[in-house]
PDB file of C-alpha atoms and ligand atoms in Angstrom:
ATOM      1  CA  UNK A 219       0.000   0.000   0.000  1.00 98.00           C
ATOM      2  CA  UNK A 220       1.230   3.492  -0.830  1.00 98.00           C
ATOM      3  CA  UNK A 221       0.997   6.476   1.498  1.00 98.00           C
ATOM      4  CA  UNK A 222       0.825  10.017   0.168  1.00 98.00           C
ATOM      5  CA  UNK A 223       0.957  13.083   2.390  1.00 98.00           C
ATOM      6  CA  UNK A 224      -2.040  15.411   2.049  1.00 98.00           C
ATOM      7  CA  UNK A 225      -0.291  18.722   2.522  1.00 98.00           C
ATOM      8  CA  UNK A 226       1.045  21.907   0.951  1.00 98.00           C
ATOM      9  CA  UNK A 227       3.467  22.534   3.807  1.00 97.00           C
ATOM     10  CA  UNK A 228       7.034  21.932   2.644  1.00 97.00           C
ATOM     11  CA  UNK A 229       8.286  21.417   6.232  1.00 97.00           C
ATOM     12  CA  UNK A 230       5.758  18.618   6.839  1.00 98.00           C
ATOM     13  CA  UNK A 231       6.505  17.085   3.442  1.00 98.00           C
ATOM     14  CA  UNK A 232      10.283  17.049   4.105  1.00 98.00           C
ATOM     15  CA  UNK A 233       9.739  15.460   7.526  1.00 98.00           C
ATOM     16  CA  UNK A 234       7.412  12.715   6.203  1.00 98.00           C
ATOM     17  CA  UNK A 235       9.807  12.000   3.318  1.00 98.00           C
ATOM     18  CA  UNK A 236      12.737  11.752   5.755  1.00 98.00           C
ATOM     19  CA  UNK A 237      10.706   9.222   7.818  1.00 98.00           C
ATOM     20  CA  UNK A 238      10.379   7.020   4.737  1.00 97.00           C
ATOM     21  CA  UNK A 239       6.618   7.207   5.312  1.00 96.00           C
ATOM     22  CA  UNK A 240       5.442   8.575   1.988  1.00 98.00           C
ATOM     23  CA  UNK A 241       5.469   7.638  -1.675  1.00 98.00           C
ATOM     24  CA  UNK A 242       3.874  10.825  -3.007  1.00 98.00           C
ATOM     25  CA  UNK A 243       1.961  14.029  -2.226  1.00 98.00           C
ATOM     26  CA  UNK A 244      -1.541  15.359  -2.772  1.00 98.00           C
ATOM     27  CA  UNK A 245      -2.346  19.053  -2.657  1.00 98.00           C
ATOM     28  CA  UNK A 246      -5.532  21.035  -3.154  1.00 97.00           C
ATOM     29  CA  UNK A 247      -6.240  24.792  -3.354  1.00 97.00           C
ATOM     30  CA  UNK A 248      -7.192  24.933   0.342  1.00 97.00           C
ATOM     31  CA  UNK A 249      -3.907  23.298   1.399  1.00 97.00           C
ATOM     32  CA  UNK A 250      -1.834  25.474  -0.959  1.00 97.00           C
ATOM     33  CA  UNK A 251      -3.557  28.646   0.265  1.00 96.00           C
ATOM     34  CA  UNK A 252      -1.709  28.026   3.556  1.00 95.00           C
ATOM     35  CA  UNK A 253       1.707  27.602   1.871  1.00 91.00           C
ATOM     36  CA  UNK A 254       2.076  31.357   1.213  1.00 91.00           C
ATOM     37  CA  UNK A 255       3.562  30.805  -2.269  1.00 95.00           C
ATOM     38  CA  UNK A 256       2.183  30.973  -5.812  1.00 96.00           C
ATOM     39  CA  UNK A 257       0.904  27.497  -6.806  1.00 96.00           C
ATOM     40  CA  UNK A 258       3.611  26.841  -9.398  1.00 96.00           C
ATOM     41  CA  UNK A 259       6.408  27.735  -6.967  1.00 97.00           C
ATOM     42  CA  UNK A 260       4.903  25.591  -4.190  1.00 97.00           C
ATOM     43  CA  UNK A 261       4.544  22.585  -6.505  1.00 98.00           C
ATOM     44  CA  UNK A 262       8.105  23.025  -7.851  1.00 98.00           C
ATOM     45  CA  UNK A 263       9.402  23.067  -4.279  1.00 98.00           C
ATOM     46  CA  UNK A 264       7.535  19.815  -3.471  1.00 98.00           C
ATOM     47  CA  UNK A 265       8.892  18.156  -6.643  1.00 98.00           C
ATOM     48  CA  UNK A 266      12.439  18.904  -5.453  1.00 98.00           C
ATOM     49  CA  UNK A 267      11.824  16.963  -2.225  1.00 98.00           C
ATOM     50  CA  UNK A 268       9.631  14.003  -3.170  1.00 98.00           C
ATOM     51  CA  UNK A 269      10.356  11.565  -5.967  1.00 98.00           C
ATOM     52  CA  UNK A 270       6.855  10.197  -6.486  1.00 98.00           C
ATOM     53  CA  UNK A 271       3.404  11.177  -7.770  1.00 98.00           C
ATOM     54  CA  UNK A 272       2.478  14.771  -6.845  1.00 98.00           C
ATOM     55  CA  UNK A 273      -1.130  15.818  -7.385  1.00 98.00           C
ATOM     56  CA  UNK A 274      -1.698  19.426  -8.441  1.00 98.00           C
ATOM     57  CA  UNK A 275      -5.298  20.564  -8.862  1.00 98.00           C
ATOM     58  CA  UNK A 276      -6.781  22.603 -11.714  1.00 98.00           C
ATOM     59  CA  UNK A 277      -9.146  25.474 -10.909  1.00 98.00           C
ATOM     60  CA  UNK A 278     -10.973  25.483 -14.261  1.00 98.00           C
ATOM     61  CA  UNK A 279     -14.338  23.703 -14.432  1.00 98.00           C
ATOM     62  CA  UNK A 280     -14.841  23.495 -18.224  1.00 98.00           C
ATOM     63  CA  UNK A 281     -13.135  20.847 -20.359  1.00 98.00           C
ATOM     64  CA  UNK A 282     -11.007  23.233 -22.415  1.00 98.00           C
ATOM     65  CA  UNK A 283      -9.917  25.196 -19.347  1.00 98.00           C
ATOM     66  CA  UNK A 284      -9.062  21.995 -17.457  1.00 98.00           C
ATOM     67  CA  UNK A 285      -6.999  20.764 -20.415  1.00 98.00           C
ATOM     68  CA  UNK A 286      -5.092  24.044 -20.769  1.00 98.00           C
ATOM     69  CA  UNK A 287      -4.387  24.335 -17.047  1.00 98.00           C
ATOM     70  CA  UNK A 288      -3.589  20.634 -16.626  1.00 98.00           C
ATOM     71  CA  UNK A 289      -1.097  20.639 -19.514  1.00 98.00           C
ATOM     72  CA  UNK A 290       0.715  23.601 -17.888  1.00 98.00           C
ATOM     73  CA  UNK A 291       0.836  21.793 -14.531  1.00 98.00           C
ATOM     74  CA  UNK A 292       2.086  18.602 -16.213  1.00 98.00           C
ATOM     75  CA  UNK A 293       5.013  20.570 -17.686  1.00 98.00           C
ATOM     76  CA  UNK A 294       6.316  21.411 -14.192  1.00 98.00           C
ATOM     77  CA  UNK A 295       7.725  17.914 -13.562  1.00 98.00           C
ATOM     78  CA  UNK A 296       7.407  14.336 -14.820  1.00 98.00           C
ATOM     79  CA  UNK A 297       5.856  13.303 -11.468  1.00 98.00           C
ATOM     80  CA  UNK A 298       2.886  15.669 -11.710  1.00 98.00           C
ATOM     81  CA  UNK A 299      -0.574  14.102 -11.545  1.00 98.00           C
ATOM     82  CA  UNK A 300      -3.277  16.513 -12.697  1.00 98.00           C
ATOM     83  CA  UNK A 301      -6.090  16.663 -10.166  1.00 98.00           C
ATOM     84  CA  UNK A 302      -9.462  17.110 -11.844  1.00 98.00           C
ATOM     85  CA  UNK A 303     -12.852  17.648 -10.152  1.00 98.00           C
ATOM     86  CA  UNK A 304     -15.503  14.994 -10.674  1.00 98.00           C
ATOM     87  CA  UNK A 305     -17.642  16.902 -13.176  1.00 98.00           C
ATOM     88  CA  UNK A 306     -18.845  15.759 -16.596  1.00 98.00           C
ATOM     89  CA  UNK A 307     -16.461  18.326 -18.120  1.00 98.00           C
ATOM     90  CA  UNK A 308     -13.727  16.932 -15.885  1.00 98.00           C
ATOM     91  CA  UNK A 309     -14.352  13.376 -17.088  1.00 98.00           C
ATOM     92  CA  UNK A 310     -14.100  14.550 -20.715  1.00 98.00           C
ATOM     93  CA  UNK A 311     -10.731  16.135 -19.910  1.00 98.00           C
ATOM     94  CA  UNK A 312      -9.538  12.954 -18.153  1.00 98.00           C
ATOM     95  CA  UNK A 313     -10.241  10.980 -21.330  1.00 98.00           C
ATOM     96  CA  UNK A 314      -8.061  13.392 -23.359  1.00 98.00           C
ATOM     97  CA  UNK A 315      -5.297  13.433 -20.728  1.00 98.00           C
ATOM     98  CA  UNK A 316      -5.259   9.616 -20.794  1.00 98.00           C
ATOM     99  CA  UNK A 317      -4.696   9.663 -24.572  1.00 98.00           C
ATOM    100  CA  UNK A 318      -1.898  12.230 -24.092  1.00 98.00           C
ATOM    101  CA  UNK A 319      -0.189  10.140 -21.389  1.00 98.00           C
ATOM    102  CA  UNK A 320      -0.904  12.674 -18.615  1.00 98.00           C
ATOM    103  CA  UNK A 321      -1.726  11.071 -15.251  1.00 98.00           C
ATOM    104  CA  UNK A 322      -4.911  12.213 -13.485  1.00 99.00           C
ATOM    105  CA  UNK A 323      -6.386  12.133  -9.989  1.00 99.00           C
ATOM    106  CA  UNK A 324     -10.160  12.578 -10.059  1.00 98.00           C
ATOM    107  CA  UNK A 325     -11.119  14.374  -6.872  1.00 98.00           C
ATOM    108  CA  UNK A 326     -14.274  15.123  -4.866  1.00 98.00           C
ATOM    109  CA  UNK A 327     -15.691  11.613  -5.331  1.00 98.00           C
ATOM    110  CA  UNK A 328     -18.607  10.773  -3.032  1.00 98.00           C
ATOM    111  CA  UNK A 329     -20.290   7.791  -4.730  1.00 98.00           C
ATOM    112  CA  UNK A 330     -19.559   4.453  -6.383  1.00 98.00           C
ATOM    113  CA  UNK A 331     -21.219   5.600  -9.612  1.00 98.00           C
ATOM    114  CA  UNK A 332     -18.850   8.589  -9.796  1.00 98.00           C
ATOM    115  CA  UNK A 333     -15.916   6.223  -9.235  1.00 98.00           C
ATOM    116  CA  UNK A 334     -17.126   3.950 -12.035  1.00 98.00           C
ATOM    117  CA  UNK A 335     -17.317   6.866 -14.476  1.00 98.00           C
ATOM    118  CA  UNK A 336     -13.829   8.072 -13.503  1.00 98.00           C
ATOM    119  CA  UNK A 337     -12.399   4.602 -14.153  1.00 98.00           C
ATOM    120  CA  UNK A 338     -14.167   4.358 -17.496  1.00 98.00           C
ATOM    121  CA  UNK A 339     -12.764   7.771 -18.503  1.00 98.00           C
ATOM    122  CA  UNK A 340      -9.259   6.461 -17.730  1.00 98.00           C
ATOM    123  CA  UNK A 341      -8.376   8.179 -14.443  1.00 98.00           C
ATOM    124  CA  UNK A 342      -5.074   7.102 -12.889  1.00 98.00           C
ATOM    125  CA  UNK A 343      -6.470   7.655  -9.358  1.00 99.00           C
ATOM    126  CA  UNK A 344      -9.921   8.161  -7.853  1.00 99.00           C
ATOM    127  CA  UNK A 345     -10.112  10.152  -4.608  1.00 98.00           C
ATOM    128  CA  UNK A 346     -13.166   9.283  -2.478  1.00 98.00           C
ATOM    129  CA  UNK A 347     -13.439  11.663   0.517  1.00 98.00           C
ATOM    130  CA  UNK A 348     -14.126   9.431   3.521  1.00 98.00           C
ATOM    131  CA  UNK A 349     -13.934  12.022   6.318  1.00 98.00           C
ATOM    132  CA  UNK A 350     -16.365  14.395   4.647  1.00 98.00           C
ATOM    133  CA  UNK A 351     -18.875  11.526   4.246  1.00 98.00           C
ATOM    134  CA  UNK A 352     -18.435  10.587   7.924  1.00 98.00           C
ATOM    135  CA  UNK A 353     -19.153  14.250   8.782  1.00 98.00           C
ATOM    136  CA  UNK A 354     -22.609  13.805   7.191  1.00 98.00           C
ATOM    137  CA  UNK A 355     -23.315  10.637   9.225  1.00 98.00           C
ATOM    138  CA  UNK A 356     -22.584   8.472   6.186  1.00 98.00           C
ATOM    139  CA  UNK A 357     -19.974   5.695   6.243  1.00 98.00           C
ATOM    140  CA  UNK A 358     -16.984   6.846   4.199  1.00 98.00           C
ATOM    141  CA  UNK A 359     -15.196   3.517   4.499  1.00 98.00           C
ATOM    142  CA  UNK A 360     -18.217   1.653   3.131  1.00 98.00           C
ATOM    143  CA  UNK A 361     -17.714   3.640  -0.076  1.00 98.00           C
ATOM    144  CA  UNK A 362     -14.070   2.518  -0.210  1.00 98.00           C
ATOM    145  CA  UNK A 363     -15.144  -1.119   0.125  1.00 98.00           C
ATOM    146  CA  UNK A 364     -17.645  -0.673  -2.724  1.00 98.00           C
ATOM    147  CA  UNK A 365     -15.128   0.971  -5.063  1.00 98.00           C
ATOM    148  CA  UNK A 366     -12.361  -1.568  -4.335  1.00 98.00           C
ATOM    149  CA  UNK A 367     -14.822  -4.408  -5.058  1.00 98.00           C
ATOM    150  CA  UNK A 368     -16.176  -2.833  -8.254  1.00 98.00           C
ATOM    151  CA  UNK A 369     -12.701  -2.047  -9.634  1.00 98.00           C
ATOM    152  CA  UNK A 370     -11.569  -5.606  -8.787  1.00 98.00           C
ATOM    153  CA  UNK A 371     -14.644  -7.120 -10.443  1.00 98.00           C
ATOM    154  CA  UNK A 372     -13.784  -5.497 -13.764  1.00 98.00           C
ATOM    155  CA  UNK A 373      -9.988  -5.192 -13.543  1.00 98.00           C
ATOM    156  CA  UNK A 374     -10.016  -1.394 -13.829  1.00 98.00           C
ATOM    157  CA  UNK A 375      -6.500   0.090 -13.716  1.00 97.00           C
ATOM    158  CA  UNK A 376      -7.595   3.155 -11.727  1.00 98.00           C
ATOM    159  CA  UNK A 377      -6.071   3.195  -8.233  1.00 98.00           C
ATOM    160  CA  UNK A 378      -8.250   3.862  -5.197  1.00 98.00           C
ATOM    161  CA  UNK A 379      -6.715   6.814  -3.314  1.00 98.00           C
ATOM    162  CA  UNK A 380      -8.470   7.207   0.036  1.00 99.00           C
ATOM    163  CA  UNK A 381      -8.760  10.952   0.740  1.00 98.00           C
ATOM    164  CA  UNK A 382     -10.085  13.144   3.547  1.00 98.00           C
ATOM    165  CA  UNK A 383      -8.450  10.800   6.051  1.00 98.00           C
ATOM    166  CA  UNK A 384      -9.012  12.000   9.614  1.00 98.00           C
ATOM    167  CA  UNK A 385      -7.510   9.347  11.925  1.00 98.00           C
ATOM    168  CA  UNK A 386      -5.399   6.162  12.014  1.00 98.00           C
ATOM    169  CA  UNK A 387      -8.437   3.829  11.865  1.00 98.00           C
ATOM    170  CA  UNK A 388      -9.212   5.174   8.378  1.00 98.00           C
ATOM    171  CA  UNK A 389      -5.691   4.074   7.378  1.00 98.00           C
ATOM    172  CA  UNK A 390      -5.979   0.593   8.920  1.00 98.00           C
ATOM    173  CA  UNK A 391      -9.383   0.000   7.319  1.00 98.00           C
ATOM    174  CA  UNK A 392      -8.091   1.227   3.943  1.00 98.00           C
ATOM    175  CA  UNK A 393      -5.229  -1.278   4.140  1.00 98.00           C
ATOM    176  CA  UNK A 394      -7.559  -4.130   5.152  1.00 98.00           C
ATOM    177  CA  UNK A 395      -9.873  -3.303   2.245  1.00 98.00           C
ATOM    178  CA  UNK A 396      -7.001  -3.323  -0.238  1.00 98.00           C
ATOM    179  CA  UNK A 397      -7.128   0.363  -1.222  1.00 98.00           C
ATOM    180  CA  UNK A 398      -4.044   1.166  -3.304  1.00 98.00           C
ATOM    181  CA  UNK A 399      -3.196   4.485  -1.613  1.00 98.00           C
ATOM    182  CA  UNK A 400      -4.194   6.602   1.387  1.00 98.00           C
ATOM    183  CA  UNK A 401      -3.394  10.291   1.381  1.00 98.00           C
ATOM    184  CA  UNK A 402      -2.821  11.263   4.976  1.00 98.00           C
ATOM    185  CA  UNK A 403      -2.414  14.599   6.797  1.00 98.00           C
ATOM    186  CA  UNK A 404       0.940  15.003   8.584  1.00 98.00           C
ATOM    187  CA  UNK A 405      -0.667  14.888  12.052  1.00 98.00           C
ATOM    188  CA  UNK A 406      -2.197  11.470  11.284  1.00 98.00           C
ATOM    189  CA  UNK A 407       1.126  10.177   9.876  1.00 98.00           C
ATOM    190  CA  UNK A 408       2.738  10.945  13.220  1.00 98.00           C
ATOM    191  CA  UNK A 409      -0.215   9.318  15.063  1.00 98.00           C
ATOM    192  CA  UNK A 410       0.455   6.112  13.098  1.00 98.00           C
ATOM    193  CA  UNK A 411       3.848   5.834  14.849  1.00 97.00           C
ATOM    194  CA  UNK A 412       2.570   6.437  18.385  1.00 97.00           C
ATOM    195  CA  UNK A 413       1.656   3.900  21.065  1.00 97.00           C
ATOM    196  CA  UNK A 414       1.646   4.634  24.821  1.00 98.00           C
ATOM    197  CA  UNK A 415       3.061   1.143  25.544  1.00 98.00           C
ATOM    198  CA  UNK A 416       6.076   2.002  23.362  1.00 98.00           C
ATOM    199  CA  UNK A 417       6.707   5.162  25.415  1.00 98.00           C
ATOM    200  CA  UNK A 418       6.193   3.345  28.747  1.00 98.00           C
ATOM    201  CA  UNK A 419       8.389   0.423  27.676  1.00 98.00           C
ATOM    202  CA  UNK A 420      11.177   2.731  26.529  1.00 98.00           C
ATOM    203  CA  UNK A 421      11.048   4.783  29.764  1.00 98.00           C
ATOM    204  CA  UNK A 422      11.415   1.546  31.784  1.00 98.00           C
ATOM    205  CA  UNK A 423      14.330   0.281  29.655  1.00 98.00           C
ATOM    206  CA  UNK A 424      16.146   3.609  30.026  1.00 98.00           C
ATOM    207  CA  UNK A 425      15.494   3.645  33.788  1.00 98.00           C
ATOM    208  CA  UNK A 426      16.741   0.046  34.213  1.00 98.00           C
ATOM    209  CA  UNK A 427      19.786   0.786  32.045  1.00 98.00           C
ATOM    210  CA  UNK A 428      21.011   3.159  34.767  1.00 97.00           C
ATOM    211  CA  UNK A 429      21.389   0.092  37.075  1.00 98.00           C
ATOM    212  CA  UNK A 430      23.738  -1.688  34.665  1.00 98.00           C
ATOM    213  CA  UNK A 431      27.309  -1.524  36.056  1.00 97.00           C
ATOM    214  CA  UNK A 432      29.598   0.622  33.936  1.00 92.00           C
ATOM    215  CA  UNK A 433      32.200  -1.499  32.167  1.00 85.00           C
TER     216      UNK A 433
HETATM  217  C1  E4P B 125      -7.055  15.032  -1.088  1.00 71.27           C
HETATM  218  O1  E4P B 125      -6.669  14.932  -2.193  1.00 71.27           O
HETATM  219  C2  E4P B 125      -8.187  15.869  -0.652  1.00 71.27           C
HETATM  220  O2  E4P B 125      -8.139  17.115  -1.239  1.00 71.27           O
HETATM  221  C3  E4P B 125      -8.187  15.948   0.843  1.00 71.27           C
HETATM  222  O3  E4P B 125      -7.885  14.675   1.374  1.00 71.27           O
HETATM  223  C4  E4P B 125      -9.432  16.522   1.445  1.00 71.27           C
HETATM  224  O4  E4P B 125      -9.372  16.399   2.853  1.00 71.27           O
HETATM  225  P1  E4P B 125     -10.298  17.217   3.861  1.00 71.27           P
HETATM  226  O5  E4P B 125     -11.689  16.687   3.767  1.00 71.27           O
HETATM  227  O6  E4P B 125      -9.689  16.951   5.204  1.00 71.27           O
HETATM  228  O7  E4P B 125     -10.203  18.655   3.454  1.00 71.27           O
END
């Protein structure tokens, strides 16, 4: 299973990369608005740190605009994945990008039917937003199970990229369900490493080590 970091913060991205925790990065306009840099500069900076797929989102919502913007983003670096909103115009653009060899991440997916259409259009990744579904008292992880099953049933190449991850249980369930990727905020990446028994056990070892005679 691959982990991406869901962040526009270069400090967080460097730290997660140094941990060996991540295989790629996803950004969105909300995350990049916190980076304090023009989008192109922020994405270039991320490409210098991480050697893996880096999703950069278009702002256009019509097919021609998405194609123009996406082609510009794709020129930044070979690792760029153009992030396209799940609109009918977006799906049309994904089909063209596929023919041009440009990788795509179809974002803002909230249903299995949307995921099916993205796969049929040739998306490289589909991003179902589990946390935002949970916020509405729906079961985000149930959607992941449905999409993984449907893609398996028909051998679609599109990878399931679990997005809007809020806590470690989302990550564990994604792995158990066989999702290809989870994109995880930095705070949750650090939570994955934590266990109170590890801290207690280490404190005891270090305490007992003081009793070992010096040699
Ligand atoms: C990822 O690609 C999405 O943009 C992101 O996971 C959304 O997360 P949020 O619901 O926490 O904003």
